[in-house]
mmCIF file of C-alpha atoms and ligand atoms in Angstrom:
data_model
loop_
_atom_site.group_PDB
_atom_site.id
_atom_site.type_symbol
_atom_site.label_atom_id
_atom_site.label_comp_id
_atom_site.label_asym_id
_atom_site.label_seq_id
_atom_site.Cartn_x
_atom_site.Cartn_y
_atom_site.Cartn_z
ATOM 1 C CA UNK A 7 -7.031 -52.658 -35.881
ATOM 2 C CA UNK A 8 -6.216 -56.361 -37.655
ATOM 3 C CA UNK A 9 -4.161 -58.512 -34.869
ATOM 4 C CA UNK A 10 -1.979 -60.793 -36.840
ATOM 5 C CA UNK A 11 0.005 -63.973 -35.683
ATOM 6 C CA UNK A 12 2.487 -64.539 -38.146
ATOM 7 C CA UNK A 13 4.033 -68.037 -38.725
ATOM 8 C CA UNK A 14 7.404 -68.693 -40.203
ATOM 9 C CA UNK A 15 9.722 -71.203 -40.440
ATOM 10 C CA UNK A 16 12.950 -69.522 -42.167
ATOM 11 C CA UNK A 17 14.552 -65.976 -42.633
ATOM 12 C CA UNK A 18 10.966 -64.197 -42.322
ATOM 13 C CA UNK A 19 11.523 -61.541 -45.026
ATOM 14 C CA UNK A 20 7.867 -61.359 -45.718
ATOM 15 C CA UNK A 21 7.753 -61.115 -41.828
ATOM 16 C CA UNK A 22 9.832 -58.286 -42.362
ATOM 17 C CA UNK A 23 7.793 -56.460 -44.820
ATOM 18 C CA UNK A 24 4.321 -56.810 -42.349
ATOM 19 C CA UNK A 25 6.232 -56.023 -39.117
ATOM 20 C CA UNK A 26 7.524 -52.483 -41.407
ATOM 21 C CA UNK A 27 4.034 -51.410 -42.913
ATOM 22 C CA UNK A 28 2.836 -52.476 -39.196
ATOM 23 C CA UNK A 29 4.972 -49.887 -37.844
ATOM 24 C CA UNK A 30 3.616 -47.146 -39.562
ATOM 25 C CA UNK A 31 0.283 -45.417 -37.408
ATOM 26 C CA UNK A 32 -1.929 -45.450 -40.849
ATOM 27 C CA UNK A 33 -1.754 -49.465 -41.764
ATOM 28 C CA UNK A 34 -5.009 -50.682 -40.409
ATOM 29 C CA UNK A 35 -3.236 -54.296 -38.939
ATOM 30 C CA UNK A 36 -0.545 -54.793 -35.729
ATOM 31 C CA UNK A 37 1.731 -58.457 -35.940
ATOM 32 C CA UNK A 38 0.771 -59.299 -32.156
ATOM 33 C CA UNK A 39 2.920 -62.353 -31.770
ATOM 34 C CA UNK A 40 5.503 -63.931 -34.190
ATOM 35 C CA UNK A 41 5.363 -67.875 -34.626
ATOM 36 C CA UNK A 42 8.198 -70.651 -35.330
ATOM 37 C CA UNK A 43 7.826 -74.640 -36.343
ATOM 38 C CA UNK A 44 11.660 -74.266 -35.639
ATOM 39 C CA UNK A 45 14.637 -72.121 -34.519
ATOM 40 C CA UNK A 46 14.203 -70.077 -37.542
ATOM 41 C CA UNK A 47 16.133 -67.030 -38.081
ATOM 42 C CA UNK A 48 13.315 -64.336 -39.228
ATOM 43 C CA UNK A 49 12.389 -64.401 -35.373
ATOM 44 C CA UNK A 50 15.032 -61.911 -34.832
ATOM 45 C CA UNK A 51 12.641 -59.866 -37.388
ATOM 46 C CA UNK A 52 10.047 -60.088 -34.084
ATOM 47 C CA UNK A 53 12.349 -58.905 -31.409
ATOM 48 C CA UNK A 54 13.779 -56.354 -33.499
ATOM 49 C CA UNK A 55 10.377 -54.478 -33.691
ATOM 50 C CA UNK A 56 9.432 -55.819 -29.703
ATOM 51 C CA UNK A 57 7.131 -58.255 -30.832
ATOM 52 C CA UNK A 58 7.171 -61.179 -28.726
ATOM 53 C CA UNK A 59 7.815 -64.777 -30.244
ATOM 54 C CA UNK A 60 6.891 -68.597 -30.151
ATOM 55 C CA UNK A 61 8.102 -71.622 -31.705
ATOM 56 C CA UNK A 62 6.773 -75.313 -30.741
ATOM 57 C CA UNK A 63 9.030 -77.578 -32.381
ATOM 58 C CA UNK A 64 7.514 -80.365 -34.947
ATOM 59 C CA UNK A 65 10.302 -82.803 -33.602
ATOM 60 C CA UNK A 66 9.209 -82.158 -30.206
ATOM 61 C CA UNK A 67 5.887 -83.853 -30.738
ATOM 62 C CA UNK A 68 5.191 -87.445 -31.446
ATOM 63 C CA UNK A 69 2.425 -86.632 -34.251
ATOM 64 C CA UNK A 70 1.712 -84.164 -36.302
ATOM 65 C CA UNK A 71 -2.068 -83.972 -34.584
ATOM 66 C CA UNK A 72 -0.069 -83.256 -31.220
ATOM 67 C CA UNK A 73 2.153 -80.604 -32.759
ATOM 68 C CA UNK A 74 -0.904 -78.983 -33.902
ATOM 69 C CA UNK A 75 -2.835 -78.979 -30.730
ATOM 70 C CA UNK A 76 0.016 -77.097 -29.354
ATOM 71 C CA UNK A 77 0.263 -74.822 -32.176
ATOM 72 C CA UNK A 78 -3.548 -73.720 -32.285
ATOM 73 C CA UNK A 79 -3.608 -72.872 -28.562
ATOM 74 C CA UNK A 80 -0.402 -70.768 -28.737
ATOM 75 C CA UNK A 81 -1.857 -68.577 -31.458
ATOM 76 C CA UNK A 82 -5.501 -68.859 -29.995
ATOM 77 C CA UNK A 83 -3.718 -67.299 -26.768
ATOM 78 C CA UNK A 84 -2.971 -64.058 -28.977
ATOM 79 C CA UNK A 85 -6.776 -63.724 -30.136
ATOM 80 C CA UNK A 86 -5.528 -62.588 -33.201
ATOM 81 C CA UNK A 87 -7.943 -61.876 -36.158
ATOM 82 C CA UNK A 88 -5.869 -63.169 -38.912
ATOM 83 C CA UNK A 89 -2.992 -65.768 -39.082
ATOM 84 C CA UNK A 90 -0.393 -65.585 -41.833
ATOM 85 C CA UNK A 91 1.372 -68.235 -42.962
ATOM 86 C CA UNK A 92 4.973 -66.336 -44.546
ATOM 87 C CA UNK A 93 7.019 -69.042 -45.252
ATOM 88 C CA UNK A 94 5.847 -71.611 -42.897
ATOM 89 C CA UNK A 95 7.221 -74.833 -44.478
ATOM 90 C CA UNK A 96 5.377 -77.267 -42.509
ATOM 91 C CA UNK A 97 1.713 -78.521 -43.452
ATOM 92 C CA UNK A 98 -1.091 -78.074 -40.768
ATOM 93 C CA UNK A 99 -3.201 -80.537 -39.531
ATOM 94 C CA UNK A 100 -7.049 -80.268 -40.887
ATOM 95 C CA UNK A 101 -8.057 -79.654 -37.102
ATOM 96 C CA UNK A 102 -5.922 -76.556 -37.476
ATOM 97 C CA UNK A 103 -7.187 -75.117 -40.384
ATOM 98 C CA UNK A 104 -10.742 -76.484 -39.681
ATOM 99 C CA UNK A 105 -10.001 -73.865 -36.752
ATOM 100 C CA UNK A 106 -8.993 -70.718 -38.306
ATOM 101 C CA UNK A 107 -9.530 -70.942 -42.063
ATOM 102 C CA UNK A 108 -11.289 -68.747 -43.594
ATOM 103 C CA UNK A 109 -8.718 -66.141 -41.261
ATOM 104 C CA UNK A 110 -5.864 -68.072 -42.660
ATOM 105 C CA UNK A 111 -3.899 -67.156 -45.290
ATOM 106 C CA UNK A 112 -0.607 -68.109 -47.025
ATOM 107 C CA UNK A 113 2.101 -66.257 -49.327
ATOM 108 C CA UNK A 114 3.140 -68.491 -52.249
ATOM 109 C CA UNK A 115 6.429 -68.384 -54.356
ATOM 110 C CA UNK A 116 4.536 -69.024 -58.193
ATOM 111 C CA UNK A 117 1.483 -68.218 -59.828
ATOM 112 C CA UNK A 118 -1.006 -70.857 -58.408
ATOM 113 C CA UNK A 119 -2.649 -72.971 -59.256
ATOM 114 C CA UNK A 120 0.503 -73.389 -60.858
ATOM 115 C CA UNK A 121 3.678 -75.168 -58.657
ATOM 116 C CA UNK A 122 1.692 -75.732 -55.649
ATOM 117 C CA UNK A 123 3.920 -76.867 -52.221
ATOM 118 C CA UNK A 124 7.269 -76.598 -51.053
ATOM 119 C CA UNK A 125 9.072 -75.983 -53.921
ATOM 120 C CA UNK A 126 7.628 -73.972 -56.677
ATOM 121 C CA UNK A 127 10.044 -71.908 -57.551
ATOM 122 C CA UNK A 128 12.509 -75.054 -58.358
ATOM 123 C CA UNK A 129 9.207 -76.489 -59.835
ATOM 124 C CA UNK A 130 9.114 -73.504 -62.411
ATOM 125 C CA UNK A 131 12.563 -73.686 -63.360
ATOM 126 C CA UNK A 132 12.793 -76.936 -63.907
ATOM 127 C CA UNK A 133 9.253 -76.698 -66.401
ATOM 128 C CA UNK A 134 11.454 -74.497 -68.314
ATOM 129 C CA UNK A 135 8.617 -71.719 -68.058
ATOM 130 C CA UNK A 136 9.579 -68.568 -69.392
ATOM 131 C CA UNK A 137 7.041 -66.839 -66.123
ATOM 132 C CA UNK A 138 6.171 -68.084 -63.176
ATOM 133 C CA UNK A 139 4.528 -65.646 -60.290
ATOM 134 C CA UNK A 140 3.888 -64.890 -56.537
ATOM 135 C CA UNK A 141 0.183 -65.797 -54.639
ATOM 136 C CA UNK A 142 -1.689 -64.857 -51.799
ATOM 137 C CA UNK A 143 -3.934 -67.305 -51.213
ATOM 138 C CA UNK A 144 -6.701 -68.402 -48.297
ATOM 139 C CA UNK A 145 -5.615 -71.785 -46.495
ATOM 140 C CA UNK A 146 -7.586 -74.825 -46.802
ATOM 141 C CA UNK A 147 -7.717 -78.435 -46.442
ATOM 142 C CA UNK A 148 -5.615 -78.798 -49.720
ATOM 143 C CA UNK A 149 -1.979 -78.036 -50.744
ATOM 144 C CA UNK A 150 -1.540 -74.259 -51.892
ATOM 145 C CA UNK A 151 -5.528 -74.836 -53.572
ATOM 146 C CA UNK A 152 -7.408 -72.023 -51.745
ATOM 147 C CA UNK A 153 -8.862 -69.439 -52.865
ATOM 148 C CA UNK A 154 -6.753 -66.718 -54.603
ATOM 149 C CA UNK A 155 -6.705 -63.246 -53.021
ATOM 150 C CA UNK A 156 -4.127 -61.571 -54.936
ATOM 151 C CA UNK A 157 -1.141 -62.435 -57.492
ATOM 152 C CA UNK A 158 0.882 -61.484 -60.166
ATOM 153 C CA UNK A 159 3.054 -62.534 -63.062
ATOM 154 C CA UNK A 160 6.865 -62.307 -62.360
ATOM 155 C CA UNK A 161 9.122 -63.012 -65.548
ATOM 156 C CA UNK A 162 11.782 -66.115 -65.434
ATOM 157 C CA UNK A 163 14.803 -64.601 -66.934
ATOM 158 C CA UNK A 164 17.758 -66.350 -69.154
ATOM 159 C CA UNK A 165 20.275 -67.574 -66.597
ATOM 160 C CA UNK A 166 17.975 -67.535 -63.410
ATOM 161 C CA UNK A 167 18.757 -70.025 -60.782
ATOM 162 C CA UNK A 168 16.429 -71.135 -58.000
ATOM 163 C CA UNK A 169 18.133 -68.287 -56.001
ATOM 164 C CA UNK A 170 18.106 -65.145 -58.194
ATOM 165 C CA UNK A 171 14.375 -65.899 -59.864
ATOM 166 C CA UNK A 172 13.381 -66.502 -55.708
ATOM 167 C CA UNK A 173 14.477 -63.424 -54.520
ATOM 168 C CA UNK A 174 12.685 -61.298 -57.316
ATOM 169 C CA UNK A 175 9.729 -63.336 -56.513
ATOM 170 C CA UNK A 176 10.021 -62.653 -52.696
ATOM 171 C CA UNK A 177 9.891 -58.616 -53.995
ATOM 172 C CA UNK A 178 6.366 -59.093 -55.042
ATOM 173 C CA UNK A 179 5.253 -61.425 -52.579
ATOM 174 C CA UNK A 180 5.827 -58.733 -50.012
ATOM 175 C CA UNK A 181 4.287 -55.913 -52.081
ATOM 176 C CA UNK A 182 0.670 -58.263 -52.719
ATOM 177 C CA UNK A 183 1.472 -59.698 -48.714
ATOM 178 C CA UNK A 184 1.353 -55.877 -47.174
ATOM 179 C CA UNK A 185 -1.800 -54.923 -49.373
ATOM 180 C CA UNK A 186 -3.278 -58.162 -49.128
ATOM 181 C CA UNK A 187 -3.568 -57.784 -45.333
ATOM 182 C CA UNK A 188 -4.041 -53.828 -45.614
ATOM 183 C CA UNK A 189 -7.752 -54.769 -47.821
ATOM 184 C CA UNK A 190 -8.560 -57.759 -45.204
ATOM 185 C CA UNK A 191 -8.228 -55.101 -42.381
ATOM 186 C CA UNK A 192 -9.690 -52.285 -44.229
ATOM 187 C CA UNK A 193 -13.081 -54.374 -45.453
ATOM 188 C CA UNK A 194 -11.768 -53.965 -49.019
ATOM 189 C CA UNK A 195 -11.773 -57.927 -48.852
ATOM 190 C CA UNK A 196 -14.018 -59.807 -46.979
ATOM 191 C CA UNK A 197 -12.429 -63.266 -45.970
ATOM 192 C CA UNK A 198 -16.102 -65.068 -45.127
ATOM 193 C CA UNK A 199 -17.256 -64.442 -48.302
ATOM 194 C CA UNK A 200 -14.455 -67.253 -49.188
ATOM 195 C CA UNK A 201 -16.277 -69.605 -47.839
ATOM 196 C CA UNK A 202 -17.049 -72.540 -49.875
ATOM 197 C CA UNK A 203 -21.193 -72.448 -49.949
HETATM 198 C C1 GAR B 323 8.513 -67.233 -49.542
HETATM 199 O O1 GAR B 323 8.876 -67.173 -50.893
HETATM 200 C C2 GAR B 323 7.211 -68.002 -49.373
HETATM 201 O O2 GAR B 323 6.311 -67.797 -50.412
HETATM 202 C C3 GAR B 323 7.711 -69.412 -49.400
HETATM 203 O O3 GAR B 323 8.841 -69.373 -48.573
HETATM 204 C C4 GAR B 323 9.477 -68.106 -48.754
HETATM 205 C C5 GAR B 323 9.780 -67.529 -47.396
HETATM 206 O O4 GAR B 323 10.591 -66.402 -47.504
HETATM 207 N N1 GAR B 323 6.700 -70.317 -48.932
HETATM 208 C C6 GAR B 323 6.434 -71.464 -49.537
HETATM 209 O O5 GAR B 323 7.088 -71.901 -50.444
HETATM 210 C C7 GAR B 323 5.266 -72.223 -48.954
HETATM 211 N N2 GAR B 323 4.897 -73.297 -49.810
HETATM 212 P P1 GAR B 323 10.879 -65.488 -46.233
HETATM 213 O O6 GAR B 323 11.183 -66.433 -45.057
HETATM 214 O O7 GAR B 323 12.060 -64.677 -46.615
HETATM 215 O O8 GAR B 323 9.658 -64.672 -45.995
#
């Protein structure tokens, strides 16, 4: 069985969609512990399904190296197999993902390499693109350029905002998110074959 540690940072729908699949006795992965760069409201996801919760604040720490120190040896304390970033809006140090990538991996709201960071859905609608998409990707020293696990094509529609053309992308995201993880735990994908040689 997978252990996850999921990080999030806002209302942790993608959370939701792992915690629901984990639920079920036949998915081959369990969310062990439920992170938070702030007091984000997807937590509730965590202690709706008894899965116990952290969250070290960035504005706690006087560096982002500090914050990170912190962070690692919270999730290191869950052993966990896998960490998922879903939603986690904050950038990690390169001691953190020298740590856990390739066993890192983040959900991604267009069709990368296309509108990499924080906001590529506004990215896509303001490129006037008539598609844009939803990524799985694994972390790495770079800004949403790892290597691409799964995605898929998601049409921009006349008279999408930011909001409506986001919430059809966060549809797929948690479709490609549960089977992403289902193939990592299963063997189907092999994350150490990632590597860069
Ligand atoms: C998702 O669309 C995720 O891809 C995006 O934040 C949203 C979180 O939704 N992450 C990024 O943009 C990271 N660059 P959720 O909190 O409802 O799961």
């Amino acid at each position: 069985m997978l252990k996850l540690v999921v990080l999030i940072s806002g209302g942790g729908s993608n959370l939701r969609a792992l915690l629901e699949a984990a639920h079920h006795d036949s998915y081959p992965a369990r969310v062990v512990a439920v992170g938070a760069d702030r007091e984000a409201d997807g937590l509730e996801h965590a202690e709706h399904f008894g899965v116990p919760t952290f969250t070290v604040p960035f504005s706690s720490f006087d560096d982002r190296a500090s914050w990170g120190d912190e962070l690692l040896a919270q999730i290191r304390q869950w052993q966990p197999d896998l960490v998922v970033l879903s939603g986690f809006m904050r950038l990690l140090p390169v001691g953190v993902v020298d740590a856990l990538s390739p066993h890192l991996i983040n959900t991604h709201p267009a069709y990368l390499p296309e509108f990499p960071g924080a906001h590529g859905v506004r990215d896509a609608i303001a490129a006037g693109v008539d598609q844009t998409g939803a990524s799985v990707i694994v972390v790495d020293a770079g800004v949403d350029s790892g290597p691409i696990l799964a995605q898929r094509r998601i049409p921009v529609l006349p008279g999408d905002d930011e909001s409506s053309l986001h919430d059809r992308i966060k549809i797929v995201e948690r479709e490609l998110l549960v089977q992403t993880v289902r193939e990592i735990a299963d063997g189907t994908t092999d994350l150490e074959e990632t590597r860069p040689a």
